Amino acid sequence: MVKRILIIGTGCSGLHTLLAFKQSLNSEEYKYVAYERSDVVGGLWNYSEDVGIDSYDGFPVHSAMYKQLKTNSARCTIELPFTDFYKKDEPTFTTYERFCQSLNQLADEYDLKNFIEFRHYVKHLVKFENRFKVEVINTETKETFEEFFDYVVVASGRFNVPKWPEPDHDLLKKFEGKYIHSKDFKDPALYKGKKVLCIGGSFSGLDISLLLSKNGAEKTILYCKPTALLVQLCKFKWNDSFYYIQDPITNVEKNVVTFESGKAEEFDVIIACTGYKCEFPFLSPDLHPDSKLPFFPHLYDGIVSINNPQLMFVGAVAYFLVKMMTYTQGHYVTMLLNSHFESLPTNEEMENSLTELYNKAALLRTIDDVTQFQFDYYYYLQDHCGRKCLDNRHLTILQDVVAAVMSGDDLGNFTINLPEE
């Protein structure tokens, strides 16, 4: 009997899984389909001005895009080796519009839309005997129906459920100005003349605070913990109207935020640039993976649900080079399906491998440590799925790219290309 596979989402992760299936999956044994809630591919790379509820389908907004956003990876390190979307004279850091266009071109070039059911919103997914029961809403007709699948690949991404600042969230809710999560940040130009406090010392905090300072915000302060490695390493041109502070927040009264040092600042807006929870609201609790590391959920090889191997995840790991990773993850899933999961170790062995990974992650101290740690994972995936996407040239370039991003300079004309092998 032919087995049915569902892919949830057609952003970067879902499209690359579809491509891997089309290239390598045994079509005599498996039939697959992808459910996409909107009527276009691209996932969160599609910009929406809506906040909270999507005016298009009435469900929570999925996209976290904002105007002027650019990728923080070089285009030559995110382009798959067999595609040629980007031109060599294009800026190294591509816009979200160009990234989304590249996904659409991939879908068209490989006829992936033939395997997609658009306007299908997955509301709930549960284990039902040896299969999965999926409750689906047609976002156009609002009809609800059920489908059954033997395997499910969750490819809906992990940048959807906001993570609020801890332990400061309850205190910050007393703020009488505008307090939002970065998911609701849409256009830096709207904050011209405003005094803004950005909370969070990772990529979104650095990027949004820098954009605000360049778009005429009267004052932009980045608040982060003393352990924020990226803030310590970046070489932004800090000044009296754009700087960071690491003293704990002790009080919020009306529009004034007071820090432990006694410094008090008045703000118009507070933006929580604190990332996202690795959550999938449609999964029943018994199927939901834990997340002991913020960037690596409790899944074997970052993909397989240990207690329910028929449930797999692509794009749940928060690493650089997302295209390379999701494409090789898609082929890893294909490899498992074609081999009928014979290569999977025992549950105990899978748990031990994750414990070993957590121990290694605890020793990471520098950006170079993190980069090498991630590349070890990419190389591991390539070895297991037989698809080579990157090599040490990408590692070298990525180190140069990180240095450029951390400079805070205008990178519009910064160009770097992959050396010949």
Short mmCIF file of C-alpha atoms in Angstrom, two decimals:
data_model
loop_
_atom_site.label_atom_id
_atom_site.label_comp_id
_atom_site.label_asym_id
_atom_site.label_seq_id
_atom_site.Cartn_x
_atom_site.Cartn_y
_atom_site.Cartn_z
CA MET A 1 0.00 0.00 0.00
CA VAL A 2 1.25 3.49 -0.88
CA LYS A 3 2.04 5.60 2.18
CA ARG A 4 0.87 9.23 2.47
CA ILE A 5 3.17 12.03 3.57
CA LEU A 6 2.11 15.54 4.62
CA ILE A 7 4.47 18.52 4.54
CA ILE A 8 3.23 21.49 6.58
CA GLY A 9 4.30 24.82 5.10
CA THR A 10 5.89 25.95 1.84
CA GLY A 11 8.48 28.44 2.92
CA CYS A 12 12.16 27.66 2.59
CA SER A 13 11.87 24.42 4.62
CA GLY A 14 8.77 23.08 2.92
CA LEU A 15 9.92 23.84 -0.63
CA HIS A 16 13.31 22.22 -0.08
CA THR A 17 11.63 19.14 1.37
CA LEU A 18 9.35 18.97 -1.67
CA LEU A 19 12.37 19.32 -3.95
CA ALA A 20 14.24 16.56 -2.11
CA PHE A 21 11.21 14.27 -2.38
CA LYS A 22 10.83 14.99 -6.08
CA GLN A 23 14.52 14.31 -6.71
CA SER A 24 15.00 11.17 -4.63
CA LEU A 25 11.89 9.74 -2.91
CA ASN A 26 10.62 6.34 -4.02
CA SER A 27 7.41 7.38 -5.77
CA GLU A 28 6.11 3.81 -5.89
CA GLU A 29 5.96 3.66 -2.10
CA TYR A 30 5.06 7.23 -1.16
CA LYS A 31 2.68 9.98 -2.20
CA TYR A 32 3.16 13.43 -0.73
CA VAL A 33 1.41 16.77 -0.53
CA ALA A 34 2.19 20.11 1.13
CA TYR A 35 -0.42 22.22 2.90
CA GLU A 36 0.05 25.99 2.68
CA ARG A 37 -2.25 28.40 4.54
CA SER A 38 -1.89 31.26 2.02
CA ASP A 39 -2.12 31.29 -1.76
CA VAL A 40 1.61 31.83 -2.35
CA VAL A 41 4.85 30.09 -1.45
CA GLY A 42 7.60 31.73 0.57
CA GLY A 43 6.27 31.43 4.12
CA LEU A 44 7.46 34.12 6.51
CA TRP A 45 9.49 35.77 3.75
CA ASN A 46 6.24 37.26 2.44
CA TYR A 47 5.87 40.73 3.96
CA SER A 48 2.55 41.66 5.55
CA GLU A 49 1.58 44.98 7.09
CA ASP A 50 -0.97 43.22 9.30
CA VAL A 51 -0.37 42.94 13.03
CA GLY A 52 -1.95 40.25 15.18
CA ILE A 53 -4.62 38.86 12.84
CA ASP A 54 -4.04 38.38 9.12
CA SER A 55 -6.64 40.38 7.17
CA TYR A 56 -6.29 37.84 4.34
CA ASP A 57 -7.44 34.70 6.15
CA GLY A 58 -8.45 35.74 9.67
CA PHE A 59 -5.78 33.65 11.40
CA PRO A 60 -2.74 34.84 13.40
CA VAL A 61 -0.14 36.64 11.27
CA HIS A 62 2.70 34.32 10.33
CA SER A 63 5.21 36.68 8.76
CA ALA A 64 7.82 38.49 10.84
CA MET A 65 9.27 40.50 7.95
CA TYR A 66 9.94 44.22 8.22
CA LYS A 67 10.91 46.79 5.62
CA GLN A 68 14.64 47.18 4.92
CA LEU A 69 15.39 43.72 6.33
CA LYS A 70 18.31 41.96 4.67
CA THR A 71 19.68 38.49 5.18
CA ASN A 72 22.57 38.21 7.64
CA SER A 73 24.20 35.53 5.48
CA ALA A 74 25.95 36.16 2.17
CA ARG A 75 23.92 35.23 -0.89
CA CYS A 76 26.77 33.00 -2.08
CA THR A 77 26.43 30.97 1.12
CA ILE A 78 22.64 30.58 0.88
CA GLU A 79 22.33 29.74 -2.80
CA LEU A 80 22.05 26.03 -3.55
CA PRO A 81 24.89 24.83 -5.80
CA PHE A 82 22.60 23.86 -8.69
CA THR A 83 20.67 27.17 -8.83
CA ASP A 84 21.69 30.50 -10.35
CA PHE A 85 19.12 33.01 -9.15
CA TYR A 86 21.53 35.62 -7.79
CA LYS A 87 23.88 37.56 -10.06
CA LYS A 88 27.54 37.94 -9.13
CA ASP A 89 27.35 41.74 -9.05
CA GLU A 90 24.42 41.76 -6.61
CA PRO A 91 25.04 42.98 -3.05
CA THR A 92 26.17 40.24 -0.72
CA PHE A 93 23.29 40.78 1.72
CA THR A 94 20.10 40.27 -0.23
CA THR A 95 16.76 41.82 0.67
CA TYR A 96 13.85 39.76 1.93
CA GLU A 97 12.07 40.53 -1.37
CA ARG A 98 14.88 38.95 -3.39
CA PHE A 99 15.05 35.97 -1.06
CA CYS A 100 11.32 35.39 -1.48
CA GLN A 101 11.67 35.74 -5.26
CA SER A 102 14.35 33.04 -5.22
CA LEU A 103 11.96 30.65 -3.46
CA ASN A 104 9.25 31.36 -6.03
CA GLN A 105 11.68 30.74 -8.87
CA LEU A 106 12.67 27.41 -7.31
CA ALA A 107 9.01 26.39 -7.00
CA ASP A 108 8.32 27.30 -10.64
CA GLU A 109 11.50 25.81 -12.09
CA TYR A 110 10.92 22.43 -10.45
CA ASP A 111 7.10 22.42 -10.72
CA LEU A 112 6.74 22.14 -6.96
CA LYS A 113 3.37 23.93 -6.88
CA ASN A 114 1.80 20.83 -8.39
CA PHE A 115 2.31 19.17 -5.00
CA ILE A 116 0.84 22.02 -2.91
CA GLU A 117 -2.69 22.49 -1.62
CA PHE A 118 -2.99 26.24 -1.06
CA ARG A 119 -5.24 27.90 1.54
CA HIS A 120 -5.03 24.83 3.77
CA TYR A 121 -4.50 25.83 7.42
CA VAL A 122 -3.45 23.01 9.74
CA LYS A 123 -5.36 23.58 12.96
CA HIS A 124 -4.57 20.40 14.88
CA LEU A 125 -2.48 17.26 14.48
CA VAL A 126 -2.73 14.18 16.70
CA LYS A 127 -1.48 10.60 16.65
CA PHE A 128 -4.28 8.23 15.66
CA GLU A 129 -3.34 4.58 16.00
CA ASN A 130 -0.33 4.23 13.71
CA ARG A 131 -1.12 7.30 11.64
CA PHE A 132 -1.68 11.02 12.11
CA LYS A 133 -5.06 12.69 12.05
CA VAL A 134 -4.94 16.26 10.76
CA GLU A 135 -7.69 18.82 11.21
CA VAL A 136 -7.55 21.32 8.36
CA ILE A 137 -9.39 24.57 7.60
CA ASN A 138 -9.83 25.80 4.06
CA THR A 139 -9.08 29.50 4.60
CA GLU A 140 -11.19 30.51 1.60
CA THR A 141 -14.39 28.56 2.31
CA LYS A 142 -13.78 28.18 6.10
CA GLU A 143 -14.70 24.51 5.70
CA THR A 144 -13.10 22.19 8.26
CA PHE A 145 -12.17 18.63 7.35
CA GLU A 146 -9.93 15.76 8.48
CA GLU A 147 -7.20 13.89 6.65
CA PHE A 148 -5.00 10.95 7.65
CA PHE A 149 -1.29 10.56 6.89
CA ASP A 150 1.34 7.94 7.62
CA TYR A 151 4.16 10.47 7.94
CA VAL A 152 4.28 14.20 8.65
CA VAL A 153 7.09 16.68 8.02
CA VAL A 154 6.65 19.90 9.98
CA ALA A 155 8.22 22.62 7.85
CA SER A 156 6.34 25.65 9.12
CA GLY A 157 9.41 27.30 10.65
CA ARG A 158 10.23 28.34 14.20
CA PHE A 159 9.89 32.13 13.95
CA ASN A 160 6.22 32.47 14.72
CA VAL A 161 5.45 32.35 18.46
CA PRO A 162 6.98 35.43 20.16
CA LYS A 163 9.26 35.02 23.15
CA TRP A 164 8.97 37.92 25.58
CA PRO A 165 11.75 39.29 27.82
CA GLU A 166 12.35 37.36 31.01
CA PRO A 167 12.25 38.21 33.85
CA ASP A 168 11.28 41.76 32.84
CA HIS A 169 8.04 41.16 30.92
CA ASP A 170 5.61 41.79 33.81
CA LEU A 171 7.49 44.96 34.72
CA LEU A 172 7.56 46.17 31.12
CA LYS A 173 3.80 45.68 30.76
CA LYS A 174 3.44 48.68 33.10
CA PHE A 175 4.95 50.87 30.37
CA GLU A 176 2.36 53.41 29.20
CA GLY A 177 3.90 53.96 25.78
CA LYS A 178 3.88 51.43 22.94
CA TYR A 179 5.26 48.01 23.93
CA ILE A 180 5.53 45.49 21.08
CA HIS A 181 7.38 42.37 20.06
CA SER A 182 9.67 42.61 17.02
CA LYS A 183 7.19 40.39 15.16
CA ASP A 184 4.94 43.47 15.02
CA PHE A 185 7.76 45.79 13.91
CA LYS A 186 7.04 46.64 10.28
CA ASP A 187 8.86 49.78 9.15
CA PRO A 188 11.81 51.59 10.81
CA ALA A 189 10.82 54.84 9.09
CA LEU A 190 7.68 55.01 11.25
CA TYR A 191 9.84 55.65 14.33
CA LYS A 192 11.45 58.85 13.10
CA GLY A 193 11.71 61.31 15.99
CA LYS A 194 10.84 58.62 18.56
CA LYS A 195 12.78 57.48 21.62
CA VAL A 196 13.02 53.70 21.41
CA LEU A 197 14.26 51.01 23.78
CA CYS A 198 15.15 47.74 22.03
CA ILE A 199 15.45 44.73 24.30
CA GLY A 200 17.68 41.85 23.22
CA GLY A 201 21.31 41.51 22.26
CA SER A 202 21.12 39.04 19.39
CA PHE A 203 20.60 39.50 15.65
CA SER A 204 17.14 41.09 15.66
CA GLY A 205 18.01 43.49 18.48
CA LEU A 206 21.18 44.62 16.73
CA ASP A 207 19.53 44.90 13.31
CA ILE A 208 16.40 46.74 14.42
CA SER A 209 18.25 49.17 16.71
CA LEU A 210 20.72 49.95 13.91
CA LEU A 211 17.90 50.54 11.40
CA LEU A 212 16.11 52.82 13.84
CA SER A 213 19.24 54.91 14.35
CA LYS A 214 19.69 55.21 10.57
CA ASN A 215 16.03 56.14 9.98
CA GLY A 216 15.87 59.17 12.24
CA ALA A 217 14.86 57.85 15.65
CA GLU A 218 15.63 60.60 18.17
CA LYS A 219 17.25 58.08 20.52
CA THR A 220 17.78 54.32 20.31
CA ILE A 221 19.01 52.36 23.31
CA LEU A 222 19.73 48.65 23.07
CA TYR A 223 19.21 46.88 26.40
CA CYS A 224 20.84 43.47 26.76
CA LYS A 225 22.40 41.13 29.30
CA PRO A 226 26.14 41.31 30.06
CA THR A 227 26.45 37.84 28.47
CA ALA A 228 25.27 39.11 25.06
CA LEU A 229 28.24 37.96 22.98
CA LEU A 230 27.24 39.68 19.74
CA VAL A 231 26.95 43.10 21.38
CA GLN A 232 30.39 42.72 22.90
CA LEU A 233 31.88 41.85 19.51
CA CYS A 234 30.06 44.30 17.25
CA LYS A 235 31.77 47.48 16.15
CA PHE A 236 28.77 49.73 15.72
CA LYS A 237 29.39 53.47 15.81
CA TRP A 238 27.74 54.02 19.19
CA ASN A 239 27.05 57.64 20.19
CA ASP A 240 24.94 59.74 22.56
CA SER A 241 21.72 58.93 20.68
CA PHE A 242 22.51 55.29 19.86
CA TYR A 243 24.09 53.12 22.52
CA TYR A 244 23.60 49.98 24.58
CA ILE A 245 23.09 49.45 28.29
CA GLN A 246 23.49 46.24 30.28
CA ASP A 247 22.32 47.30 33.76
CA PRO A 248 19.16 45.43 34.87
CA ILE A 249 15.83 47.24 34.67
CA THR A 250 14.57 48.02 38.17
CA ASN A 251 11.42 50.06 37.57
CA VAL A 252 8.96 51.19 34.93
CA GLU A 253 6.66 54.11 35.69
CA LYS A 254 4.51 55.70 32.98
CA ASN A 255 7.00 56.18 30.09
CA VAL A 256 10.16 56.14 32.20
CA VAL A 257 12.42 53.10 32.53
CA THR A 258 14.92 53.06 35.41
CA PHE A 259 18.04 50.91 35.44
CA GLU A 260 20.04 49.50 38.36
CA SER A 261 22.72 52.16 37.93
CA GLY A 262 20.09 54.80 38.70
CA LYS A 263 19.94 55.98 35.10
CA ALA A 264 16.36 56.79 34.04
CA GLU A 265 15.25 57.29 30.45
CA GLU A 266 11.91 58.28 28.94
CA PHE A 267 10.76 56.32 25.87
CA ASP A 268 7.94 56.42 23.35
CA VAL A 269 8.31 52.78 22.31
CA ILE A 270 9.76 49.56 23.70
CA ILE A 271 10.46 46.75 21.22
CA ALA A 272 11.10 43.24 22.55
CA CYS A 273 13.69 41.82 20.14
CA THR A 274 13.89 38.61 22.13
CA GLY A 275 13.28 36.01 19.46
CA TYR A 276 10.76 33.23 19.25
CA LYS A 277 9.76 30.10 21.10
CA CYS A 278 10.33 26.82 19.30
CA GLU A 279 6.63 26.01 19.36
CA PHE A 280 4.19 24.45 16.94
CA PRO A 281 0.68 25.30 18.25
CA PHE A 282 -1.08 22.78 16.02
CA LEU A 283 0.75 19.77 17.52
CA SER A 284 -0.85 17.84 20.36
CA PRO A 285 1.26 18.09 23.55
CA ASP A 286 2.50 14.49 23.32
CA LEU A 287 3.97 15.22 19.88
CA HIS A 288 5.58 18.56 20.68
CA PRO A 289 9.39 18.50 21.00
CA ASP A 290 11.11 19.97 24.03
CA SER A 291 13.68 22.70 23.46
CA LYS A 292 16.53 22.45 25.93
CA LEU A 293 18.73 24.56 23.67
CA PRO A 294 17.32 27.77 22.18
CA PHE A 295 18.64 26.88 18.72
CA PHE A 296 18.34 23.06 18.67
CA PRO A 297 15.05 21.32 19.64
CA HIS A 298 15.04 17.90 21.32
CA LEU A 299 14.95 15.96 18.05
CA TYR A 300 17.38 13.30 16.89
CA ASP A 301 19.76 14.94 14.44
CA GLY A 302 17.55 18.03 14.76
CA ILE A 303 14.92 16.28 12.63
CA VAL A 304 13.35 13.11 14.06
CA SER A 305 10.86 12.87 16.92
CA ILE A 306 12.43 10.23 19.14
CA ASN A 307 9.17 8.72 20.41
CA ASN A 308 7.33 9.20 17.10
CA PRO A 309 9.84 8.82 14.25
CA GLN A 310 7.09 9.12 11.63
CA LEU A 311 6.96 12.78 12.69
CA MET A 312 9.90 14.78 11.35
CA PHE A 313 10.90 18.45 11.34
CA VAL A 314 12.75 20.47 8.71
CA GLY A 315 13.93 23.96 9.60
CA ALA A 316 13.37 23.62 13.36
CA VAL A 317 17.10 24.09 14.01
CA ALA A 318 18.02 27.80 14.18
CA TYR A 319 21.35 27.85 12.32
CA PHE A 320 22.99 30.01 9.66
CA LEU A 321 22.79 29.07 5.96
CA VAL A 322 19.13 28.15 6.11
CA LYS A 323 18.83 27.06 2.47
CA MET A 324 21.76 24.66 2.68
CA MET A 325 20.48 23.24 5.94
CA THR A 326 16.85 22.74 4.97
CA TYR A 327 17.75 21.19 1.61
CA THR A 328 20.07 18.63 3.22
CA GLN A 329 17.54 18.03 5.99
CA GLY A 330 14.95 17.33 3.30
CA HIS A 331 17.26 14.74 1.75
CA TYR A 332 17.96 13.28 5.19
CA VAL A 333 14.19 12.72 5.59
CA THR A 334 14.11 11.21 2.10
CA MET A 335 16.93 8.86 3.05
CA LEU A 336 15.05 7.71 6.15
CA LEU A 337 11.86 7.06 4.19
CA ASN A 338 13.60 5.18 1.38
CA SER A 339 15.43 2.99 3.90
CA HIS A 340 12.27 2.44 5.97
CA PHE A 341 14.04 4.02 8.97
CA GLU A 342 16.48 1.12 9.25
CA SER A 343 19.35 3.53 9.91
CA LEU A 344 17.75 4.95 13.06
CA PRO A 345 19.46 3.90 16.31
CA THR A 346 17.56 2.92 19.46
CA ASN A 347 15.72 5.55 21.50
CA GLU A 348 18.41 5.35 24.18
CA GLU A 349 21.15 5.92 21.62
CA MET A 350 19.27 8.88 20.17
CA GLU A 351 18.88 10.41 23.63
CA ASN A 352 22.59 9.88 24.33
CA SER A 353 23.53 11.65 21.10
CA LEU A 354 21.50 14.70 22.15
CA THR A 355 23.12 14.71 25.59
CA GLU A 356 26.51 14.72 23.90
CA LEU A 357 25.43 17.63 21.68
CA TYR A 358 24.19 19.63 24.69
CA ASN A 359 27.53 19.08 26.43
CA LYS A 360 29.42 20.36 23.39
CA ALA A 361 27.13 23.38 23.08
CA ALA A 362 27.85 24.33 26.69
CA LEU A 363 31.52 24.82 25.77
CA LEU A 364 30.90 27.34 22.98
CA ARG A 365 32.52 30.69 23.77
CA THR A 366 33.18 32.60 20.56
CA ILE A 367 31.52 33.27 17.21
CA ASP A 368 34.12 31.01 15.57
CA ASP A 369 33.18 28.25 18.01
CA VAL A 370 29.52 28.61 17.08
CA THR A 371 30.27 28.70 13.36
CA GLN A 372 32.40 25.55 13.47
CA PHE A 373 29.78 23.83 15.65
CA GLN A 374 27.13 24.53 13.02
CA PHE A 375 29.33 23.47 10.11
CA ASP A 376 30.03 20.16 11.84
CA TYR A 377 26.26 19.61 11.72
CA TYR A 378 26.06 20.53 8.02
CA TYR A 379 28.89 18.14 7.16
CA TYR A 380 27.20 15.41 9.19
CA LEU A 381 23.94 15.88 7.27
CA GLN A 382 25.75 15.85 3.93
CA ASP A 383 27.54 12.62 4.77
CA HIS A 384 24.29 10.93 5.75
CA CYS A 385 22.08 12.11 2.90
CA GLY A 386 24.67 12.06 0.11
CA ARG A 387 24.02 15.64 -1.01
CA LYS A 388 26.95 18.04 -0.91
CA CYS A 389 25.95 21.70 -0.69
CA LEU A 390 28.87 23.36 1.06
CA ASP A 391 32.52 22.99 2.01
CA ASN A 392 35.26 24.90 3.82
CA ARG A 393 35.03 27.78 1.33
CA HIS A 394 31.61 28.58 2.81
CA LEU A 395 33.04 28.44 6.32
CA THR A 396 35.78 30.94 5.44
CA ILE A 397 33.35 33.30 3.75
CA LEU A 398 30.88 33.07 6.61
CA GLN A 399 33.57 34.27 9.02
CA ASP A 400 34.21 37.29 6.74
CA VAL A 401 30.47 37.92 6.49
CA VAL A 402 29.97 37.87 10.26
CA ALA A 403 32.75 40.45 10.61
CA ALA A 404 31.03 42.66 8.00
CA VAL A 405 27.64 42.38 9.72
CA MET A 406 29.16 43.23 13.09
CA SER A 407 30.78 46.38 11.69
CA GLY A 408 27.47 48.23 11.49
CA ASP A 409 28.57 49.82 8.21
CA ASP A 410 26.30 50.34 5.22
CA LEU A 411 26.55 46.98 3.47
CA GLY A 412 24.52 47.92 0.41
CA ASN A 413 27.52 47.70 -1.91
CA PHE A 414 29.49 45.08 0.00
CA THR A 415 30.12 42.17 -2.38
CA ILE A 416 31.81 38.85 -1.86
CA ASN A 417 31.61 35.75 -4.05
CA LEU A 418 32.45 32.11 -3.49
CA PRO A 419 35.99 31.27 -4.69
CA GLU A 420 36.38 28.60 -7.36
CA GLU A 421 37.14 25.14 -6.05
#
